[in-house]
Each structure stands twice: as C-alpha cells, then as structure tokens.
C-alpha cells in the first residue's frame, strides 16, 4: 500500500474510470441487507487536485478538525461559502476550453466517513458500494485500499468491496474533484455544484443473489394480452400473483392484462427470486413503437404534454429527498402534465419509481452536453472524437442499464446540445441494440440520423405548422418521422406566452406529438440578503444571470402563473358551445371520462346563482358529445351571464382528491351592459380648482386631484412596463428584443406636454401630447371628463402621430392612490393574465390585496395584471371599464420595479400605483424562442376607452 504519491492523471483522462463494476439495473432488494452511508461526513476542501496527498485515506487518519457536511450534498451549498461558491453558466465552460485539460485551480473535496456494519450484517457473501451521483470525478478508498475512480456525475457507480470490510471502524475516503475531463461532457445549463450529491449505499450481496435483470413486459392492444419475460444474469423464478404467473427467468409467458399508460398506470406487483435473493418487481405492460410515422404506445398515438425537469431544491441543489421528488410528481399530475424529459441527465432513480406509480411518460436523457464547443464551431467536440467514445458509451450503458425496468421510460435521449458526431451514433447504435423496446431521441441532429423522431427546441409556431403539414423537407428519413418539441415555452419570468397557440397546432396535426415546456423549476438558491440568488450573485467571473430561473414553479415549488396557464391549455377535457348546449370532448389518449364528475353553474355578473351536476357519458378517448345545459334562470336581472362547466375527479386518486378540478370552460349567455354616465353635470372653475361631479382638478394643468374623499395623484397616459425577461429577449434572438428597442426609442421616458385645458358645458377636456425626447413620433392623448353628479367618467382618446417604429408595451392610464389594501374585481382571475397567457383566467368575482396581486418573479418585472376586468374596487374607489380592462396595482412604481434586480430591492412607497390598461403587448417567449405572435402585439393605433369612477360609500 503506498500513500503520498497522488497521481492525478485520471482527472484529465477521457476514459470513464477504473475499478467499477459493470452497470446494471437499480433495485431495492426485499431481503438482502443494505446500509445507507448517507449522513454527516468529514470534509476538507483543497484549491487544487493535488494540493493534498492521499494520506487522508490511510486507516487511522484523524480528521477530527475537519468540517462536517451532509452527504448527499454539494459542498458549495454548505458552510456559508467557506468551501467555495456555486457558479452558474448556461453554455460557456467556466474554464479554458482545452479538452481534456482542466484548470490547476480545481476545488477538491476530500470526504471521510467512518462506519460500522450492523450487528446482523451477514459474514457470508459479497458487498457492493454504490454511489448514485458524484460531481464530477471521484477517487475512492475503503480502509486504505484504492478501489477506483469514476466520472459521470449523474450516473451510478458500484464497487465490489466485500473483501475490504471489517465489522467496525470502516473508513471510506472519497476525493471529489470539481473539474475533470468529464466536465467537458456535462456542460448543461445549470449551476456547477461539486459534491457527493446522491446516496451512498453499501449493499450486501448474498451468494446466488440477483445481479442484473431486464423485465420485458409488452402489451398487445389487439388481443389485450401482456407478454412477460424477465431476463436475469442469475437464474431464478418470476411470479406475478395477480396474473397467476410463476415462471423461470428467461421464459416467456402471456396473460390477459390491463396495460400501463401515463393515464392509467396499472402496475402488477411481482417478484424475482434467485437462490440468494428476492427482488420486488413493479411490472407495467406496455408496447412502445414507431408505427405509421407516429410514436405509439399500446397501439395509440401519444400527445406529450410535458415539461423538462432538472433536479432542484433551493437549499440542497440537486440533492433531492424523496418527498421533494414526490411533490414534483404530484404537482405535475395535478396540473394535467403527462410527460417529463429528464433534462439533461438521468434523475435520481426514485423519481422514475414515482413516474411508474403515478403515471408520467418519461424521456430519460443521458448525462451528456458539450454545448460550449459551439463557440468554436464545434471543433474538437468530444462527441466527434473517437477517444471519447468509450466515455459516451459508458454513460449510455449506465443510464439504460440502471433504468431499463421502468415502464414510464418510453424514450431514451442521447443527451442535449452536443452537436453531432460519431460518438452519438455509437451511443444510438448501442442503445438500439440493447433495448429494442423503446425509441431513441436526440435534438441536436436535425437530420434524425440516429434517432426515431424529429425533435427540435423553440421552433416557431409557423415552422411547426409546416412540419405538421409535412412541408418541412429534410432528409428522406426525417420526413417519415413524428415530431416533438423537446423544449418550448421558455418559462423565464412572466410567461411563457403563446402556449395555447402551440397546443392548437399539436392537436391539429397528427405528426406533431406535443412538447415539453422549458422548464419545471427556477433554480434560485436561498440567499440571506437576496431572497433567491441567481447567476452572478456569487461573484462568478462568467455567468448568465437569471437565465437559470425559467421554471413553471418558483424555487419553493409554488406554482407560477405559467403552470396554471399550462394546466388549462393541456386539460384532458374541453368544453365549447353556445345556445344552451356544451360540446364535451375527451382529449385523453387512453382513458375514458369515467374518472371525472361534471358540474355546471350559472353566473350573473360573476355571482353563481344556480349550479348542478351535468350528466356526461364516459366518452372514449378522442370522442365528443353535445350535452344540453339546463334552462337559464328566467329572471336574472339583465346582468351579464355565463355558464361555467367543470370536470372534477369523481373519486380520490393517488395524486389528487375527489373534487380536484381537471378542466373547465365558460360559455357566455347574456352580454354585458356597458356602463353609461349621462353628462348632466358640468365643470365649475373655482380658485385654482375645477370641480366636476364628485371630482376636483387642478385648474391650471387639468390634473385630477380627488374623487370624493379619495386623493388621486399623477393620473396620465402610460405606455411603459417593467420589461419582462421575454421582452428583454436573448442575445442570439433577432427581431424579438423589444426591451432594447423600447429603450432606444425612449418609451421608458415619455414626456407629457400639456396642450390645453378646456372647460366646456358638460365636459372638462385636457389635451396632451405624449412623446419621447429625440424622436418625432408620439401620441396625441385627450382626456375627456364628464359626470352625472355622482360618477365620474374619463374617456381617453389616443391618436398616434408620426411613424411608430415599435409596438407599445401597454396602453392605459396610471395613477397613485394614497392608500389601498383590499382589492375586489369582476373579471378575469384569480391569477394574472396577459393577451397570450390568459387561458387560465376565468371570469368571476375575485378578491385579493395589493400585495396578493404581485407575482414574485425572481428578477422583478411586469407582473400581476388581471385581465378582462369589468369593474374593480380598491382604495375607496370603484372603477368600471368600457370596454373591459387590465388591472394592475402595486406599492412601487413601474420604474422601481424595472430597476430592481431581486425581490428584496422592492421597497413599498406610500402610494399605491394603479394601472388600468386598455391593452397590453403580449408576452411571447423571446427569452429563448419566438417573440409575441402578431395577433398579440400592441401597435400604436387610434384608440378610445373609458373608465367610470365613483367613491365607495
Ligand atoms: C436550451 C437548453 C436548455 C436551456 C434552455 C434555455 O437550449 O437545452 O438546457 O439552456 O435552452 O433556458
């Protein structure tokens, strides 16, 4: 045994490692013992890979003065920075690109853990030490013996260690290097977080125990029969009591079964028994195939309503516990999602167990991305360099072998954004050869050379429509393949906009088999001063700021409006209709509607006046029925009215309680009567003041001062909004970077010129011109005030002047109220809604508070607008709109919101600032993807809109 000569060549070696056992299925044994080595470990972090010799691995080494950290964990997220800090980059390598070399400055964490074997640990048999995830390269010693080193951060590695164990005082030493040759293969858009971040487990391996096995469980949708064959390295028997199956391994057996699908995830409990071990099986029968140019499961084409999921926890990084994983799955199911792409690496295996159990289609993606090579036109890309191919094949095998027994996994993905090359082809060939029962995905190869589907990310609506129509050209092979959008709807900040429009296309063209929103969760890191930190907050020399906060849920897993929008857009049942009939359509691929109960209700001016249950037949997937609604109440007072129809879970399910709403629709009945104010009062000029009905104005400027007892300040036309991440766009996007254009043209610094205050017989008219310095275009804005003595009506007329080079962010008025807290409104709610994100906004009566109206996007930006508002009450005022308007209220100005970098920068001012918008520019997904669709753009055009104000007595 020799110490003190640390050879660190392995760190920069392109090979996957040495000493580990061949990859195999990941499973929990029923009877073989295991010992979790998770817990408190000793840690010492050195600045370079060889700063310390390896004497720490020597038995008897005293680490008493080392720090203690939690394993699983990332050392940069523990110790308040004492062990280094996280780094966020999107695709740029945070070190010089000189493969396979890594910097001398290579934070290296020496980990030590001492453990005893439990008293009942068998003395016979072997033992395996398993690491489920270590970033990025580790060398391992047990009781002083060097047992090997490995790379492949999010993949398991096992070592045979039985011969090295003692009953007590075992010393496990693990040296973890932040950077290694493997880092070149792990350039995913996420935080770089070194550490032993998944479980470390010691597994007893009795003589005759199970080694590796492959459950092949297919389903014939014509006969309704399942076929099972469990191939096992060690012979044994397989039983499935519910199916009366008891056969030898390797033997094929057929039985009538219920198939597995994401909608009805039927699992059969079984057992694999070898001479030395019993292993529980959870078998899902399903057949995945490419047929008629479509991805089919059990004979039916699947429509993916998916999301890209990175593993994330705001305190623990990628060290997720089971409850957090379950929370993700439950949230997905409760929001109608049916699919997950495990971007961009295999997740903790327990997550896949949950997908099997609750029902989610999974694209399991290999731990591979070499995106940074794009900066050098992909020169030296490891995936096109044979020296790296063994590492790529090792990664493919570790994923496939670990996860092959999960029915939820229907597609293997080679990795993400790694260009193209021979190494990828080798991976695809190996995977196809090893597992013919699933399809292969990879987005980076637009010719689909190695894949079973054509996949793209962020393609525009227009382009995917062409693909749907099979007018996209491409290679002969590609033309025959189905299409998925493996990433779309970039959920960064406010948005994504336009996903309903995508869904329409997915539903219209068979070839378009859906997509996966980017992404599930904001990777914000809990921070004492900033709330949540993002890129740059740890002083990184290279970083991509809040591009890492682009999820459908906030870091604390509260749904953002984007998730609620997506839930509505992908709901399993649709309701359309008019004239007292509702057309109900089952939009699922496998299940009939028998799991749902249906309800109708009838609202007058947003208040429910009648409701009942709606008999809907248990329609087959894809089927529709016209269902008669009850007669509306005879007298409903002439108010605006509508039906709301809802689909609810009829009984408790594994993922949602009875009564949980899965889908809804609103059908208008009687139209709204617009507010009218007879101009019976006239303006009266007094000492510096003009009064009109309940209001007073500044006689010189025409500025509104009070409405009854309510003080109103700064009321004027407003076109600016705190730019959203989607307004900002990304540097590689052209044509959609509105924020830059808006600032160039001065929309954030509009000047208001007073042209005249006219006191007429029945109206006070204030004429203005609103325009930015340096430019000749502008808006003529005329405010016309009238009153019937009690109510005050403002009609704003806007006329563009000159050539407007850009759309407007918003068009409406803003004003300040001295105080406001509670807010009530009748219109769209309960959450925010913008022109292209308001599918989930439903018309009703809602209540909140000014604070409650804010959406806490991690980088502050425009948020919180309530759409289609008929009237609102706040701060002692009632406002009615003609037509409906968008309502926003906040305790800071738009300018303050715009300037803030973190939520903690927002400090409430005395005034509550209210925006009543006639129109808003859409949201789009320009932060990574197409901008605002033409129909949601707000162009400077003549417009007129009114608000009727009254004081609430
Ligand atoms: C994609 C990439 C993702 C993420 C996303 C933008 O290009 O695959 O990892 O970077 O863009 O957030």
mmCIF file of C-alpha atoms and ligand atoms in Angstrom, residues 88-91 187-190 308 310 341 343-344 365 369 371 416-417 443 457-458 486-487 490-492 518-519 547-550 732 927-928, ligand 1:
data_model
loop_
_atom_site.group_PDB
_atom_site.id
_atom_site.type_symbol
_atom_site.label_atom_id
_atom_site.label_comp_id
_atom_site.label_asym_id
_atom_site.label_seq_id
_atom_site.Cartn_x
_atom_site.Cartn_y
_atom_site.Cartn_z
ATOM 1 C CA UNK A 88 -23.872 29.418 -12.988
ATOM 2 C CA UNK A 89 -23.230 29.429 -16.697
ATOM 3 C CA UNK A 90 -25.621 28.499 -19.469
ATOM 4 C CA UNK A 91 -23.356 27.051 -22.146
ATOM 5 C CA UNK A 187 -21.972 21.453 -19.860
ATOM 6 C CA UNK A 188 -25.679 21.590 -19.085
ATOM 7 C CA UNK A 189 -27.308 24.953 -18.440
ATOM 8 C CA UNK A 190 -27.321 24.832 -14.640
ATOM 9 C CA UNK A 308 -38.290 19.465 -18.793
ATOM 10 C CA UNK A 310 -33.938 19.482 -13.718
ATOM 11 C CA UNK A 341 -37.979 14.875 -20.108
ATOM 12 C CA UNK A 343 -33.224 17.251 -18.770
ATOM 13 C CA UNK A 344 -30.350 16.778 -19.066
ATOM 14 C CA UNK A 365 -31.862 11.676 -21.007
ATOM 15 C CA UNK A 369 -23.906 18.030 -23.098
ATOM 16 C CA UNK A 371 -22.684 22.927 -25.683
ATOM 17 C CA UNK A 416 -28.589 17.543 -25.074
ATOM 18 C CA UNK A 417 -26.875 20.149 -27.216
ATOM 19 C CA UNK A 443 -32.436 17.021 -30.549
ATOM 20 C CA UNK A 457 -36.418 23.161 -29.465
ATOM 21 C CA UNK A 458 -38.080 26.592 -29.538
ATOM 22 C CA UNK A 486 -38.360 18.700 -26.731
ATOM 23 C CA UNK A 487 -38.213 22.280 -25.427
ATOM 24 C CA UNK A 490 -39.418 29.141 -22.144
ATOM 25 C CA UNK A 491 -40.894 29.797 -18.694
ATOM 26 C CA UNK A 492 -38.471 32.559 -17.674
ATOM 27 C CA UNK A 518 -38.674 24.584 -20.642
ATOM 28 C CA UNK A 519 -38.550 24.111 -17.655
ATOM 29 C CA UNK A 547 -31.379 32.609 -17.225
ATOM 30 C CA UNK A 548 -31.316 29.819 -14.634
ATOM 31 C CA UNK A 549 -34.700 30.978 -13.310
ATOM 32 C CA UNK A 550 -37.023 29.810 -16.031
ATOM 33 C CA UNK A 732 -28.926 35.317 -30.055
ATOM 34 C CA UNK A 927 -36.164 34.983 -23.689
ATOM 35 C CA UNK A 928 -35.479 31.798 -25.656
HETATM 36 C C1 LIG B 1 -31.867 25.069 -24.350
HETATM 37 C C2 LIG B 1 -31.140 24.084 -23.483
HETATM 38 C C3 LIG B 1 -31.576 24.160 -22.045
HETATM 39 C C4 LIG B 1 -31.664 25.580 -21.597
HETATM 40 C C5 LIG B 1 -32.610 26.322 -22.466
HETATM 41 C C6 LIG B 1 -32.700 27.772 -22.122
HETATM 42 O O1 LIG B 1 -31.098 25.397 -25.443
HETATM 43 O O2 LIG B 1 -31.291 22.797 -23.943
HETATM 44 O O3 LIG B 1 -30.658 23.444 -21.268
HETATM 45 O O4 LIG B 1 -30.403 26.162 -21.701
HETATM 46 O O5 LIG B 1 -32.158 26.287 -23.784
HETATM 47 O O6 LIG B 1 -33.086 28.005 -20.831
#
